[in-house]
């Protein structure tokens, strides 16, 4: 939604005042069918992301070079995340300019899902690290195209008074996707080839309900000026001085996601090498299941509570601090019961955070005409931690003192995310 006392819409677009259905500030609540489609897309994308990240890439790394498994996992995930840094805002901006009769977002949801599905299948046959990196980058490219489009659909179609609830349900979908990936990891019993195929099928099937009931109005060509590359590229810079709330929201999301990623990135290896859990893949499934249940409960409850209270910041601050607490538990209690407690606390905090912070973010977007690009820039705060966290995790485990340092680092960074939320002034 547009903020008060801000300059005109970005050069190369219309004035962004929402004179067409595609740009208008939504006021009519979305239907249960539309929300179901949104949730399922989130399930598929996150199964495609986190099944490989949490289980299959690690297992594939062990099959290629077991002594270097941590370095391989960090390299593959960091390279893929680097691609997502560019892909998410780029495809968000391209969807803003899409004038297809099928809408702005739906074509990119479909195209991205097809590309990521094909890349997952190809990755299952990769026997060298270079091919793992290449195909994982293609997975990230396609999945981020779909994710950028489906994320932008929320401020496009959902009124502010419903965004906490919808954000909670979207978070539930994300968590179901993560859990689905963990289930695949446990069911295939180390057969990562089958695991990649299951993730690919889940992604492709998940987008169909949304595509059939997309509620995605077409953007008239008259709303766009001629495409100019220089202006297009310049539009990705959103000045922190002009839009400080947007900048603080971006920073806090980045910090909280770094803390969360540090907690989970080496979970398979933590269970295998520190706790000595007999079947690490099953252990990941158990912890992910606990985490998932807590996320789904708190995401739905906190999202609705936030909508009714008309406030976002207290929920975001409290949930960020709870996420940090999970890292401290894992640091000081590196045993199976400690891991169980850490997973539960992380789920409580991250569920509330995902729901309410998402709603907060949609309320600090500068322009209606560039919601996709602006949400893509916000989503960099989700992707960049996947580059930063594996590198920090590798340094912590290999050179800075091990897993205790890793989890304490996660706690401190997460607390900083809670502190900086108070800097956001335009949202209560």
Tab-separated table of C-alpha atoms in Angstrom:
chain	number	residue	atom	x	y	z
A	1	UNK	CA	0.000	0.000	0.000
A	2	UNK	CA	1.180	3.544	-0.630
A	3	UNK	CA	2.682	5.430	2.264
A	4	UNK	CA	1.762	9.009	3.096
A	5	UNK	CA	4.033	11.842	2.072
A	6	UNK	CA	6.046	9.784	-0.392
A	7	UNK	CA	7.166	10.858	-3.855
A	8	UNK	CA	5.590	9.811	-7.112
A	9	UNK	CA	5.694	6.243	-8.328
A	10	UNK	CA	8.934	4.914	-9.805
A	11	UNK	CA	10.033	6.205	-13.186
A	12	UNK	CA	8.900	3.894	-15.968
A	13	UNK	CA	5.485	3.152	-14.476
A	14	UNK	CA	2.138	4.824	-14.066
A	15	UNK	CA	1.412	6.890	-10.988
A	16	UNK	CA	0.502	3.694	-9.101
A	17	UNK	CA	-2.662	5.150	-7.621
A	18	UNK	CA	-4.562	1.902	-8.091
A	19	UNK	CA	-7.032	2.966	-10.790
A	20	UNK	CA	-7.289	-0.566	-12.206
A	21	UNK	CA	-8.259	-3.838	-10.547
A	22	UNK	CA	-4.657	-5.055	-10.746
A	23	UNK	CA	-3.330	-2.048	-8.804
A	24	UNK	CA	-6.199	-1.083	-6.530
A	25	UNK	CA	-5.749	-1.431	-2.785
A	26	UNK	CA	-7.790	-4.576	-1.973
A	27	UNK	CA	-10.835	-4.163	0.246
A	28	UNK	CA	-12.820	-7.385	-0.343
A	29	UNK	CA	-11.757	-10.401	1.707
A	30	UNK	CA	-10.322	-13.297	-0.287
A	31	UNK	CA	-12.150	-16.629	-0.444
A	32	UNK	CA	-11.183	-19.856	1.269
A	33	UNK	CA	-10.565	-21.420	-2.155
A	34	UNK	CA	-8.051	-18.710	-3.072
A	35	UNK	CA	-6.280	-19.013	0.276
A	36	UNK	CA	-6.108	-22.802	-0.142
A	37	UNK	CA	-4.364	-22.335	-3.492
A	38	UNK	CA	-1.918	-19.886	-1.899
A	39	UNK	CA	-1.173	-22.322	0.929
A	40	UNK	CA	-0.567	-25.246	-1.436
A	41	UNK	CA	1.896	-23.263	-3.560
A	42	UNK	CA	3.822	-22.506	-0.376
A	43	UNK	CA	3.770	-26.205	0.532
A	44	UNK	CA	5.257	-27.241	-2.812
A	45	UNK	CA	7.919	-24.542	-2.962
A	46	UNK	CA	9.136	-25.229	0.561
A	47	UNK	CA	9.194	-28.998	0.027
A	48	UNK	CA	11.378	-28.328	-3.030
A	49	UNK	CA	13.631	-26.039	-0.973
A	50	UNK	CA	13.990	-27.771	2.364
A	51	UNK	CA	13.819	-31.445	1.483
A	52	UNK	CA	17.126	-31.048	-0.378
A	53	UNK	CA	18.615	-28.484	2.038
A	54	UNK	CA	17.853	-30.441	5.203
A	55	UNK	CA	18.436	-33.993	3.948
A	56	UNK	CA	19.120	-34.802	0.294
A	57	UNK	CA	22.010	-32.449	-0.503
A	58	UNK	CA	23.771	-33.633	2.651
A	59	UNK	CA	23.212	-37.292	1.760
A	60	UNK	CA	24.365	-36.661	-1.791
A	61	UNK	CA	27.467	-34.887	-0.445
A	62	UNK	CA	28.274	-37.910	1.739
A	63	UNK	CA	27.968	-40.211	-1.295
A	64	UNK	CA	30.413	-38.055	-3.273
A	65	UNK	CA	32.996	-37.167	-0.590
A	66	UNK	CA	32.079	-37.951	3.031
A	67	UNK	CA	35.046	-36.167	4.708
A	68	UNK	CA	34.128	-32.933	2.866
A	69	UNK	CA	30.375	-33.171	3.379
A	70	UNK	CA	30.084	-29.889	5.347
A	71	UNK	CA	32.037	-27.933	2.728
A	72	UNK	CA	29.999	-29.436	-0.137
A	73	UNK	CA	26.679	-28.698	1.578
A	74	UNK	CA	27.758	-25.123	2.295
A	75	UNK	CA	28.981	-24.589	-1.278
A	76	UNK	CA	25.842	-25.954	-2.956
A	77	UNK	CA	23.360	-24.142	-0.717
A	78	UNK	CA	25.301	-20.878	-0.764
A	79	UNK	CA	25.540	-20.820	-4.572
A	80	UNK	CA	21.836	-21.560	-4.905
A	81	UNK	CA	20.984	-18.859	-2.414
A	82	UNK	CA	23.164	-16.400	-4.318
A	83	UNK	CA	21.020	-17.062	-7.390
A	84	UNK	CA	17.877	-16.447	-5.352
A	85	UNK	CA	19.205	-13.038	-4.306
A	86	UNK	CA	18.862	-11.923	-7.914
A	87	UNK	CA	15.983	-14.139	-9.029
A	88	UNK	CA	13.422	-13.120	-6.425
A	89	UNK	CA	13.387	-9.343	-6.959
A	90	UNK	CA	13.985	-9.774	-10.711
A	91	UNK	CA	10.983	-12.026	-11.269
A	92	UNK	CA	8.928	-9.937	-8.887
A	93	UNK	CA	9.683	-6.881	-11.022
A	94	UNK	CA	8.997	-8.772	-14.252
A	95	UNK	CA	5.640	-9.922	-12.889
A	96	UNK	CA	4.814	-6.277	-12.088
A	97	UNK	CA	5.213	-5.517	-15.802
A	98	UNK	CA	3.399	-8.626	-17.093
A	99	UNK	CA	0.275	-7.797	-19.087
A	100	UNK	CA	-0.818	-11.345	-19.916
A	101	UNK	CA	-4.549	-12.026	-20.069
A	102	UNK	CA	-3.890	-14.710	-17.432
A	103	UNK	CA	-2.761	-12.046	-14.962
A	104	UNK	CA	0.550	-10.750	-13.669
A	105	UNK	CA	1.489	-13.439	-11.177
A	106	UNK	CA	0.070	-16.743	-12.471
A	107	UNK	CA	2.334	-17.075	-15.557
A	108	UNK	CA	5.426	-16.838	-13.372
A	109	UNK	CA	4.074	-19.295	-10.811
A	110	UNK	CA	3.633	-21.864	-13.579
A	111	UNK	CA	6.901	-21.200	-15.441
A	112	UNK	CA	8.956	-21.172	-12.236
A	113	UNK	CA	7.452	-24.427	-10.982
A	114	UNK	CA	8.125	-26.202	-14.285
A	115	UNK	CA	11.780	-25.074	-14.357
A	116	UNK	CA	12.423	-26.042	-10.730
A	117	UNK	CA	10.747	-29.430	-11.232
A	118	UNK	CA	12.975	-30.258	-14.208
A	119	UNK	CA	16.093	-29.125	-12.333
A	120	UNK	CA	15.283	-31.291	-9.299
A	121	UNK	CA	14.973	-34.346	-11.524
A	122	UNK	CA	18.301	-33.534	-13.197
A	123	UNK	CA	19.968	-32.958	-9.843
A	124	UNK	CA	19.031	-36.452	-8.718
A	125	UNK	CA	21.452	-37.860	-11.323
A	126	UNK	CA	24.354	-35.521	-10.474
A	127	UNK	CA	27.464	-37.451	-9.487
A	128	UNK	CA	29.896	-34.540	-9.148
A	129	UNK	CA	29.795	-31.372	-7.069
A	130	UNK	CA	29.812	-29.044	-10.086
A	131	UNK	CA	26.574	-30.542	-11.422
A	132	UNK	CA	25.000	-30.389	-7.972
A	133	UNK	CA	25.774	-26.685	-7.847
A	134	UNK	CA	24.499	-26.028	-11.376
A	135	UNK	CA	21.178	-27.800	-11.022
A	136	UNK	CA	20.537	-26.491	-7.506
A	137	UNK	CA	21.008	-22.981	-8.898
A	138	UNK	CA	18.345	-23.772	-11.526
A	139	UNK	CA	16.037	-25.056	-8.785
A	140	UNK	CA	16.496	-21.784	-6.949
A	141	UNK	CA	15.931	-19.783	-10.134
A	142	UNK	CA	12.612	-21.466	-10.920
A	143	UNK	CA	11.301	-21.765	-7.371
A	144	UNK	CA	12.100	-18.131	-6.634
A	145	UNK	CA	10.246	-17.017	-9.757
A	146	UNK	CA	7.175	-18.832	-8.465
A	147	UNK	CA	7.703	-17.610	-4.912
A	148	UNK	CA	8.144	-13.970	-5.916
A	149	UNK	CA	4.873	-14.085	-7.835
A	150	UNK	CA	2.820	-15.870	-5.171
A	151	UNK	CA	4.154	-13.575	-2.439
A	152	UNK	CA	3.182	-10.470	-4.398
A	153	UNK	CA	-0.317	-11.900	-4.841
A	154	UNK	CA	-1.020	-11.298	-1.141
A	155	UNK	CA	-0.774	-7.476	-1.111
A	156	UNK	CA	-2.430	-7.555	-4.560
A	157	UNK	CA	-5.585	-9.338	-3.379
A	158	UNK	CA	-5.723	-9.423	0.461
A	159	UNK	CA	-6.988	-6.410	2.478
A	160	UNK	CA	-4.854	-5.204	5.391
A	161	UNK	CA	-7.390	-6.380	7.986
A	162	UNK	CA	-6.996	-9.974	6.731
A	163	UNK	CA	-3.247	-10.096	6.138
A	164	UNK	CA	-2.256	-11.443	9.543
A	165	UNK	CA	-4.650	-14.367	9.148
A	166	UNK	CA	-3.601	-15.053	5.557
A	167	UNK	CA	0.046	-14.633	6.529
A	168	UNK	CA	-0.469	-17.238	9.259
A	169	UNK	CA	-2.011	-19.689	6.817
A	170	UNK	CA	0.793	-19.058	4.313
A	171	UNK	CA	3.281	-19.755	7.110
A	172	UNK	CA	1.405	-22.957	7.840
A	173	UNK	CA	1.861	-23.892	4.178
A	174	UNK	CA	5.565	-23.136	4.340
A	175	UNK	CA	5.883	-25.327	7.405
A	176	UNK	CA	3.911	-28.169	5.861
A	177	UNK	CA	6.332	-27.961	2.946
A	178	UNK	CA	9.333	-28.214	5.269
A	179	UNK	CA	7.708	-31.139	7.062
A	180	UNK	CA	6.900	-32.782	3.738
A	181	UNK	CA	10.559	-32.566	2.770
A	182	UNK	CA	11.561	-34.153	6.084
A	183	UNK	CA	8.992	-36.941	5.597
A	184	UNK	CA	10.425	-37.617	2.140
A	185	UNK	CA	13.905	-37.770	3.711
A	186	UNK	CA	12.848	-40.359	6.269
A	187	UNK	CA	10.701	-42.436	3.906
A	188	UNK	CA	13.292	-42.892	1.169
A	189	UNK	CA	15.909	-44.120	3.696
A	190	UNK	CA	18.922	-42.408	2.175
A	191	UNK	CA	17.881	-42.810	-1.474
A	192	UNK	CA	18.276	-39.152	-2.389
A	193	UNK	CA	17.429	-39.819	-6.060
A	194	UNK	CA	13.888	-40.835	-5.114
A	195	UNK	CA	13.780	-37.954	-2.645
A	196	UNK	CA	14.468	-35.365	-5.347
A	197	UNK	CA	11.757	-36.883	-7.547
A	198	UNK	CA	9.223	-36.712	-4.720
A	199	UNK	CA	10.074	-33.045	-4.120
A	200	UNK	CA	9.705	-32.336	-7.842
A	201	UNK	CA	6.282	-33.971	-7.993
A	202	UNK	CA	5.107	-32.119	-4.890
A	203	UNK	CA	6.116	-28.779	-6.390
A	204	UNK	CA	4.494	-29.303	-9.775
A	205	UNK	CA	1.199	-30.575	-8.353
A	206	UNK	CA	0.994	-27.882	-5.677
A	207	UNK	CA	0.576	-24.971	-8.104
A	208	UNK	CA	-2.444	-26.342	-9.973
A	209	UNK	CA	-5.222	-25.287	-7.527
A	210	UNK	CA	-3.954	-21.697	-7.473
A	211	UNK	CA	-3.684	-21.528	-11.254
A	212	UNK	CA	-7.299	-22.667	-11.678
A	213	UNK	CA	-8.613	-20.158	-9.096
A	214	UNK	CA	-6.008	-17.406	-9.259
A	215	UNK	CA	-8.118	-14.187	-8.980
A	216	UNK	CA	-5.295	-12.380	-10.802
A	217	UNK	CA	-6.618	-9.390	-12.803
A	218	UNK	CA	-4.755	-8.499	-15.987
A	219	UNK	CA	-2.729	-5.289	-15.998
A	220	UNK	CA	-3.612	-2.958	-18.903
A	221	UNK	CA	-0.629	-2.032	-21.052
A	222	UNK	CA	-1.613	1.613	-20.624
A	223	UNK	CA	-0.438	1.426	-16.997
A	224	UNK	CA	3.177	0.883	-18.075
A	225	UNK	CA	5.630	3.098	-19.857
A	226	UNK	CA	8.074	1.684	-22.398
A	227	UNK	CA	10.667	-0.646	-20.910
A	228	UNK	CA	14.029	1.044	-20.333
A	229	UNK	CA	16.789	-1.165	-18.883
A	230	UNK	CA	18.494	1.611	-16.934
A	231	UNK	CA	15.275	2.717	-15.280
A	232	UNK	CA	14.324	-0.916	-14.603
A	233	UNK	CA	17.608	-1.637	-12.824
A	234	UNK	CA	17.549	1.635	-10.911
A	235	UNK	CA	14.114	0.726	-9.543
A	236	UNK	CA	15.553	-2.037	-7.354
A	237	UNK	CA	17.132	0.557	-5.068
A	238	UNK	CA	14.674	1.645	-2.378
A	239	UNK	CA	16.274	4.471	-0.417
A	240	UNK	CA	16.485	3.871	3.356
A	241	UNK	CA	16.405	7.630	3.844
A	242	UNK	CA	13.125	8.063	1.986
A	243	UNK	CA	11.567	4.779	3.187
A	244	UNK	CA	13.124	4.065	6.615
A	245	UNK	CA	10.328	1.719	7.718
A	246	UNK	CA	10.916	-0.453	4.657
A	247	UNK	CA	14.668	-0.496	5.412
A	248	UNK	CA	14.252	-1.430	9.094
A	249	UNK	CA	11.702	-4.112	8.193
A	250	UNK	CA	14.188	-5.563	5.694
A	251	UNK	CA	17.054	-5.545	8.214
A	252	UNK	CA	15.095	-7.163	11.022
A	253	UNK	CA	13.845	-9.923	8.710
A	254	UNK	CA	17.397	-10.547	7.504
A	255	UNK	CA	18.770	-10.863	11.045
A	256	UNK	CA	16.009	-13.163	12.273
A	257	UNK	CA	16.408	-15.401	9.223
A	258	UNK	CA	20.178	-15.593	9.713
A	259	UNK	CA	19.563	-16.724	13.294
A	260	UNK	CA	17.024	-19.300	12.163
A	261	UNK	CA	19.222	-20.647	9.363
A	262	UNK	CA	22.209	-20.976	11.699
A	263	UNK	CA	20.065	-23.118	13.983
A	264	UNK	CA	18.973	-25.578	11.288
A	265	UNK	CA	21.622	-25.599	8.532
A	266	UNK	CA	23.786	-28.369	10.053
A	267	UNK	CA	20.985	-30.164	11.889
A	268	UNK	CA	21.635	-33.484	10.120
A	269	UNK	CA	25.344	-33.343	10.995
A	270	UNK	CA	24.645	-32.112	14.571
A	271	UNK	CA	22.487	-35.157	15.233
A	272	UNK	CA	25.010	-37.475	13.591
A	273	UNK	CA	28.280	-36.147	15.000
A	274	UNK	CA	27.462	-34.422	18.331
A	275	UNK	CA	24.355	-36.057	19.751
A	276	UNK	CA	25.161	-39.417	18.148
A	277	UNK	CA	21.582	-40.091	17.130
A	278	UNK	CA	21.404	-43.498	15.474
A	279	UNK	CA	19.313	-42.471	12.454
A	280	UNK	CA	19.958	-38.760	11.784
A	281	UNK	CA	17.455	-38.497	8.928
A	282	UNK	CA	14.693	-39.800	11.194
A	283	UNK	CA	15.919	-37.449	13.907
A	284	UNK	CA	15.534	-34.537	11.497
A	285	UNK	CA	12.002	-35.723	10.796
A	286	UNK	CA	11.128	-35.873	14.511
A	287	UNK	CA	12.529	-32.413	15.218
A	288	UNK	CA	10.958	-30.969	12.101
A	289	UNK	CA	7.625	-32.499	13.076
A	290	UNK	CA	7.711	-30.866	16.510
A	291	UNK	CA	8.800	-27.579	14.960
A	292	UNK	CA	6.078	-27.839	12.321
A	293	UNK	CA	3.262	-28.467	14.781
A	294	UNK	CA	4.273	-25.472	16.891
A	295	UNK	CA	4.698	-23.229	13.847
A	296	UNK	CA	1.266	-24.102	12.484
A	297	UNK	CA	-0.428	-23.479	15.823
A	298	UNK	CA	1.262	-20.184	16.627
A	299	UNK	CA	1.190	-18.865	13.050
A	300	UNK	CA	-2.574	-19.194	12.760
A	301	UNK	CA	-3.267	-17.951	16.299
A	302	UNK	CA	-0.821	-15.042	16.225
A	303	UNK	CA	-1.901	-13.947	12.745
A	304	UNK	CA	-5.564	-13.743	13.757
A	305	UNK	CA	-4.725	-12.143	17.106
A	306	UNK	CA	-2.630	-9.512	15.359
A	307	UNK	CA	-5.473	-8.690	12.925
A	308	UNK	CA	-7.931	-8.286	15.795
A	309	UNK	CA	-5.524	-6.203	17.880
A	310	UNK	CA	-4.551	-4.051	14.915
A	311	UNK	CA	-0.905	-4.315	16.008
A	312	UNK	CA	2.152	-6.006	14.520
A	313	UNK	CA	5.330	-4.852	16.321
A	314	UNK	CA	4.765	-6.419	19.778
A	315	UNK	CA	4.195	-9.811	18.153
A	316	UNK	CA	7.281	-9.485	15.946
A	317	UNK	CA	9.529	-8.437	18.854
A	318	UNK	CA	8.318	-11.238	21.121
A	319	UNK	CA	8.589	-13.915	18.462
A	320	UNK	CA	12.102	-12.790	17.445
A	321	UNK	CA	13.281	-13.089	21.045
A	322	UNK	CA	11.734	-16.565	21.271
A	323	UNK	CA	13.631	-17.670	18.163
A	324	UNK	CA	16.860	-16.483	19.785
A	325	UNK	CA	16.029	-18.523	22.889
A	326	UNK	CA	15.957	-21.687	20.782
A	327	UNK	CA	19.581	-21.151	19.755
A	328	UNK	CA	20.606	-20.780	23.400
A	329	UNK	CA	18.880	-24.050	24.306
A	330	UNK	CA	20.707	-25.917	21.539
A	331	UNK	CA	24.031	-24.369	22.640
A	332	UNK	CA	23.849	-25.327	26.314
A	333	UNK	CA	21.934	-28.614	26.068
A	334	UNK	CA	23.523	-30.550	23.156
A	335	UNK	CA	21.616	-33.732	23.927
A	336	UNK	CA	18.497	-35.265	22.382
A	337	UNK	CA	16.061	-33.786	24.965
A	338	UNK	CA	17.692	-30.385	24.442
A	339	UNK	CA	17.216	-30.725	20.694
A	340	UNK	CA	13.545	-31.574	21.233
A	341	UNK	CA	13.065	-28.511	23.454
A	342	UNK	CA	14.947	-26.291	21.020
A	343	UNK	CA	12.782	-27.451	18.118
A	344	UNK	CA	9.599	-26.703	20.068
A	345	UNK	CA	10.724	-23.214	21.126
A	346	UNK	CA	11.946	-22.417	17.611
A	347	UNK	CA	8.558	-23.457	16.237
A	348	UNK	CA	6.651	-21.288	18.708
A	349	UNK	CA	8.721	-18.230	17.842
A	350	UNK	CA	9.024	-18.706	14.115
A	351	UNK	CA	5.334	-19.451	13.591
A	352	UNK	CA	4.244	-16.182	15.161
A	353	UNK	CA	7.064	-14.352	13.398
A	354	UNK	CA	6.238	-15.652	9.921
A	355	UNK	CA	2.584	-14.691	10.198
A	356	UNK	CA	2.822	-11.236	11.733
A	357	UNK	CA	6.066	-9.996	10.216
A	358	UNK	CA	4.734	-10.840	6.764
A	359	UNK	CA	1.662	-8.708	7.447
A	360	UNK	CA	3.889	-5.900	8.721
A	361	UNK	CA	6.021	-6.041	5.584
A	362	UNK	CA	3.050	-5.683	3.268
A	363	UNK	CA	2.134	-2.478	5.123
A	364	UNK	CA	5.464	-0.747	4.417
A	365	UNK	CA	5.572	-1.330	0.648
A	366	UNK	CA	6.163	1.993	-1.158
A	367	UNK	CA	3.979	1.598	-4.278
A	368	UNK	CA	1.008	-0.433	-5.510
A	369	UNK	CA	2.453	-0.567	-9.029
A	370	UNK	CA	5.667	-2.299	-7.867
A	371	UNK	CA	4.438	-4.705	-5.195
A	372	UNK	CA	6.140	-7.670	-6.849
A	373	UNK	CA	9.515	-5.947	-7.084
A	374	UNK	CA	9.280	-4.535	-3.567
A	375	UNK	CA	8.286	-7.894	-2.070
A	376	UNK	CA	11.143	-9.404	-4.081
A	377	UNK	CA	13.551	-6.985	-2.433
A	378	UNK	CA	12.083	-7.990	0.933
A	379	UNK	CA	12.508	-11.649	0.002
A	380	UNK	CA	16.236	-11.032	-0.413
A	381	UNK	CA	16.183	-10.872	3.381
A	382	UNK	CA	14.984	-14.496	3.265
A	383	UNK	CA	17.518	-15.603	0.634
A	384	UNK	CA	20.665	-13.758	1.696
A	385	UNK	CA	20.789	-15.633	5.032
A	386	UNK	CA	21.082	-18.849	3.000
A	387	UNK	CA	24.363	-17.435	1.672
A	388	UNK	CA	25.584	-15.927	4.927
A	389	UNK	CA	24.480	-18.648	7.352
A	390	UNK	CA	26.218	-21.658	5.711
A	391	UNK	CA	29.478	-19.702	5.545
A	392	UNK	CA	29.186	-18.597	9.185
A	393	UNK	CA	28.136	-22.095	10.207
A	394	UNK	CA	31.151	-23.669	8.515
A	395	UNK	CA	33.524	-21.197	10.186
A	396	UNK	CA	31.890	-21.718	13.579
A	397	UNK	CA	32.003	-25.515	13.418
A	398	UNK	CA	35.384	-25.919	11.712
A	399	UNK	CA	37.389	-23.015	13.165
A	400	UNK	CA	35.637	-21.091	15.949
A	401	UNK	CA	34.877	-23.750	18.527
A	402	UNK	CA	32.123	-26.001	17.229
A	403	UNK	CA	28.381	-26.251	17.536
A	404	UNK	CA	28.049	-24.316	20.805
A	405	UNK	CA	29.521	-21.226	19.153
A	406	UNK	CA	27.257	-21.805	16.163
A	407	UNK	CA	24.072	-21.837	18.247
A	408	UNK	CA	25.137	-18.920	20.468
A	409	UNK	CA	25.815	-16.898	17.346
A	410	UNK	CA	22.294	-17.731	16.175
A	411	UNK	CA	20.833	-16.500	19.468
A	412	UNK	CA	22.700	-13.184	19.469
A	413	UNK	CA	21.844	-12.370	15.849
A	414	UNK	CA	18.189	-13.225	16.433
A	415	UNK	CA	18.054	-10.883	19.444
A	416	UNK	CA	19.375	-8.024	17.319
A	417	UNK	CA	16.473	-8.638	14.957
A	418	UNK	CA	14.065	-8.176	17.871
A	419	UNK	CA	15.731	-4.955	19.011
A	420	UNK	CA	15.600	-3.176	15.654
A	421	UNK	CA	11.858	-3.725	15.172
A	422	UNK	CA	11.264	-0.732	17.471
A	423	UNK	CA	12.727	1.514	14.745
A	424	UNK	CA	9.675	0.939	12.511
A	425	UNK	CA	7.392	3.937	13.046
A	426	UNK	CA	4.607	3.630	10.478
A	427	UNK	CA	3.099	0.386	11.849
A	428	UNK	CA	1.952	-0.201	15.427
